[in-house]
Structures are given as structure tokens and as C-alpha cells.
Coordinates of N, CA and C in Angstrom, one line a residue:
M3 N 104.8 122.7 106.6 CA 106.1 123.5 106.6 C 106.2 124.3 105.3
K4 N 106.7 125.5 105.4 CA 106.8 126.3 104.2 C 107.8 125.7 103.2
N5 N 107.7 126.1 102.0 CA 108.6 125.6 100.9 C 108.5 124.1 100.6
E6 N 107.4 123.5 101.0 CA 107.2 122.1 100.7 C 106.2 121.9 99.6
V7 N 106.5 120.9 98.7 CA 105.7 120.5 97.6 C 105.5 119.0 97.7
T8 N 104.4 118.5 97.2 CA 104.2 117.1 97.1 C 104.1 116.8 95.6
N9 N 105.0 115.9 95.1 CA 105.1 115.6 93.7 C 104.9 114.1 93.6
Y10 N 104.5 113.6 92.4 CA 104.5 112.2 92.0 C 105.9 111.8 91.7
L11 N 106.3 110.7 92.2 CA 107.6 110.2 91.7 C 107.6 109.9 90.2
L12 N 108.5 110.3 89.5 CA 108.5 110.1 88.0 C 108.3 108.6 87.7
A13 N 107.3 108.4 86.9 CA 106.9 107.0 86.4 C 106.2 106.2 87.5
Y14 N 105.9 106.8 88.6 CA 105.2 106.1 89.7 C 104.0 107.0 90.1
E15 N 103.0 107.0 89.3 CA 101.9 107.9 89.6 C 101.1 107.5 90.9
H16 N 101.3 106.3 91.4 CA 100.7 105.9 92.7 C 101.5 106.3 93.9
M17 N 102.7 106.9 93.7 CA 103.6 107.2 94.8 C 103.9 108.7 94.7
T18 N 103.7 109.4 95.9 CA 104.0 110.8 96.0 C 105.2 111.0 96.9
I19 N 105.8 112.1 96.8 CA 107.0 112.4 97.7 C 106.9 113.9 98.1
I20 N 107.2 114.1 99.4 CA 107.2 115.5 99.9 C 108.7 116.0 99.7
Q21 N 108.8 117.2 99.1 CA 110.1 117.7 98.9 C 110.1 119.2 99.4
R22 N 111.2 119.7 99.7 CA 111.4 121.1 100.0 C 112.0 121.8 98.8
T23 N 111.5 122.9 98.4 CA 112.0 123.6 97.3 C 113.4 124.3 97.6
D24 N 113.7 124.4 98.8 CA 115.0 125.0 99.2 C 116.1 124.0 99.5
M25 N 115.8 122.7 99.2 CA 116.7 121.6 99.4 C 116.8 120.8 98.1
F26 N 117.7 119.8 98.1 CA 117.8 119.0 96.9 C 116.5 118.3 96.6
T27 N 116.1 118.3 95.3 CA 114.9 117.6 94.9 C 115.3 116.5 93.9
F28 N 114.5 115.4 93.9 CA 114.9 114.3 93.1 C 114.7 114.7 91.6
S29 N 115.3 113.9 90.7 CA 115.2 114.1 89.3 C 115.2 112.8 88.6
L30 N 115.2 112.9 87.3 CA 115.2 111.6 86.5 C 116.5 110.8 86.8
D31 N 117.6 111.5 87.2 CA 118.8 110.7 87.6 C 118.5 109.8 88.8
T32 N 117.7 110.3 89.7 CA 117.4 109.5 90.9 C 116.6 108.3 90.5
V33 N 115.7 108.4 89.6 CA 114.9 107.3 89.2 C 115.8 106.3 88.4
L34 N 116.6 106.8 87.5 CA 117.5 105.9 86.8 C 118.5 105.2 87.7
L35 N 119.0 105.9 88.7 CA 119.9 105.2 89.6 C 119.2 104.1 90.4
A36 N 118.0 104.3 90.8 CA 117.3 103.3 91.5 C 117.0 102.1 90.6
H37 N 116.8 102.3 89.3 CA 116.6 101.2 88.4 C 117.9 100.5 88.0
F38 N 119.0 101.2 88.1 CA 120.3 100.7 87.8 C 120.8 99.6 88.8
A39 N 120.4 99.8 90.1 CA 120.8 98.9 91.2 C 120.3 97.5 90.9
Q40 N 121.2 96.6 91.0 CA 120.9 95.2 90.8 C 120.6 94.5 92.2
I41 N 119.5 93.9 92.3 CA 119.1 93.3 93.5 C 119.1 91.8 93.3
T42 N 120.1 91.1 93.7 CA 120.2 89.7 93.5 C 119.9 88.9 94.7
K43 N 119.8 87.6 94.6 CA 119.5 86.7 95.7 C 120.4 86.9 96.9
G44 N 121.6 87.2 96.7 CA 122.6 87.3 97.8 C 122.5 88.6 98.5
V45 N 121.7 89.5 98.1 CA 121.6 90.8 98.8 C 120.6 90.7 99.9
D46 N 121.1 90.9 101.1 CA 120.2 90.9 102.3 C 119.6 92.2 102.7
C47 N 120.4 93.3 102.4 CA 120.0 94.6 102.9 C 120.6 95.6 101.8
I48 N 119.8 96.6 101.6 CA 120.2 97.7 100.7 C 120.4 99.0 101.5
V49 N 121.5 99.7 101.3 CA 121.7 100.9 102.0 C 121.9 102.1 101.0
D50 N 121.2 103.2 101.3 CA 121.3 104.4 100.4 C 121.9 105.5 101.3
F51 N 123.2 105.7 101.0 CA 123.9 106.8 101.7 C 123.6 108.1 101.1
G52 N 123.2 109.1 102.0 CA 122.8 110.4 101.5 C 121.4 110.3 100.9
T53 N 120.5 109.7 101.6 CA 119.2 109.4 101.1 C 118.3 110.6 100.9
N54 N 118.6 111.7 101.5 CA 117.8 112.9 101.4 C 116.4 112.7 101.8
N55 N 115.5 112.8 100.8 CA 114.0 112.6 101.1 C 113.5 111.2 100.9
A56 N 114.5 110.3 100.7 CA 114.2 108.8 100.6 C 113.6 108.4 99.2
A57 N 113.8 109.2 98.2 CA 113.2 108.8 96.9 C 113.7 107.5 96.4
I58 N 115.1 107.2 96.5 CA 115.6 106.0 96.0 C 115.1 104.8 96.8
P59 N 115.1 104.8 98.1 CA 114.4 103.7 98.9 C 113.0 103.5 98.5
L60 N 112.2 104.5 98.3 CA 110.8 104.4 97.9 C 110.7 103.7 96.6
I61 N 111.5 104.0 95.6 CA 111.5 103.4 94.3 C 111.9 101.9 94.5
L62 N 113.0 101.7 95.2 CA 113.5 100.3 95.4 C 112.5 99.4 96.1
S63 N 111.6 100.0 96.9 CA 110.6 99.2 97.7 C 109.6 98.7 96.7
T64 N 109.5 99.2 95.5 CA 108.5 98.6 94.5 C 109.1 97.4 93.8
R65 N 110.4 97.2 94.0 CA 111.1 96.1 93.3 C 111.5 94.9 94.2
T66 N 111.5 95.2 95.6 CA 111.9 94.1 96.5 C 111.3 94.3 97.8
K67 N 111.3 93.2 98.6 CA 110.8 93.2 99.9 C 112.0 93.2 100.9
K68 N 113.2 93.2 100.4 CA 114.4 93.2 101.3 C 114.5 94.5 102.1
K69 N 115.2 94.4 103.2 CA 115.4 95.6 104.0 C 116.1 96.7 103.3
I70 N 115.6 97.9 103.4 CA 116.2 99.1 102.8 C 116.5 100.1 103.9
I71 N 117.7 100.6 104.0 CA 118.1 101.6 105.0 C 118.5 102.8 104.3
G72 N 118.0 104.0 104.7 CA 118.5 105.3 104.2 C 119.3 105.9 105.2
V73 N 120.5 106.4 104.9 CA 121.3 107.1 105.8 C 121.4 108.6 105.4
E74 N 121.2 109.4 106.3 CA 121.2 110.9 106.1 C 121.7 111.6 107.3
I75 N 122.5 112.7 107.1 CA 123.0 113.4 108.3 C 122.3 114.8 108.5
Q76 N 121.7 115.2 107.5 CA 121.0 116.5 107.6 C 119.6 116.3 108.2
E77 N 119.4 116.9 109.4 CA 118.2 116.7 110.2 C 116.9 117.0 109.4
E78 N 116.9 118.1 108.7 CA 115.7 118.4 107.9 C 115.4 117.4 106.8
A79 N 116.4 116.8 106.2 CA 116.2 115.8 105.2 C 115.8 114.5 105.9
V80 N 116.3 114.2 107.1 CA 115.9 113.0 107.8 C 114.4 113.1 108.1
E81 N 113.9 114.2 108.5 CA 112.5 114.4 108.8 C 111.6 114.2 107.6
L82 N 112.1 114.8 106.4 CA 111.3 114.5 105.2 C 111.3 113.1 104.8
A83 N 112.4 112.4 105.0 CA 112.5 111.0 104.6 C 111.5 110.2 105.5
K84 N 111.5 110.5 106.8 CA 110.6 109.8 107.7 C 109.1 110.0 107.3
R85 N 108.8 111.2 106.9 CA 107.4 111.5 106.5 C 107.1 110.8 105.2
N86 N 108.1 110.7 104.3 CA 107.8 110.1 103.0 C 107.6 108.6 103.1
I87 N 108.4 108.0 104.0 CA 108.3 106.5 104.2 C 107.0 106.2 105.0

């Protein structure tokens, strides 16, 4: 698809993410937010509302094996998230 780029997730050189240059792209804030989330024993499921291209769920998946759900209403972003996961 045109306007697509594949980048490494910041600080995760083993993980790449497909993004569209004409849509929201992740930034350092995305990485910081994913690290800010506390995943405790009582957490059964993590939900990322407005997941866009699923950058936060991808980062969180390096920290836990718990179920992670990304919720997105923009069809084009949903397709990117599916491809990234």
C-alpha cells in the first residue's frame, strides 16, 4: 500500500512496525506510555483503546503473556494493527 513505511519500534530493534505516513505514527510518548503501564498479578486482560497500528500492545507483549486487546474504530488503522500483530 502506498504511504507505508516499516520502522523499528524505539528501543526494540528486534521489532518492526508498519505505519502509514498519512496517519498517526508512534513516537517516544507511545513507548513511554507502554512502560508506564503497571501489570500486576491481579490484571487478567489489558485493553488499549484507540490502538491505531498496535504499537502499545506490541511493546506490552514483551513484558507479559497476559491477554492484550487493541480497540480501534478506523478501518485502515485496524488493518495496520492486524498486519503488525
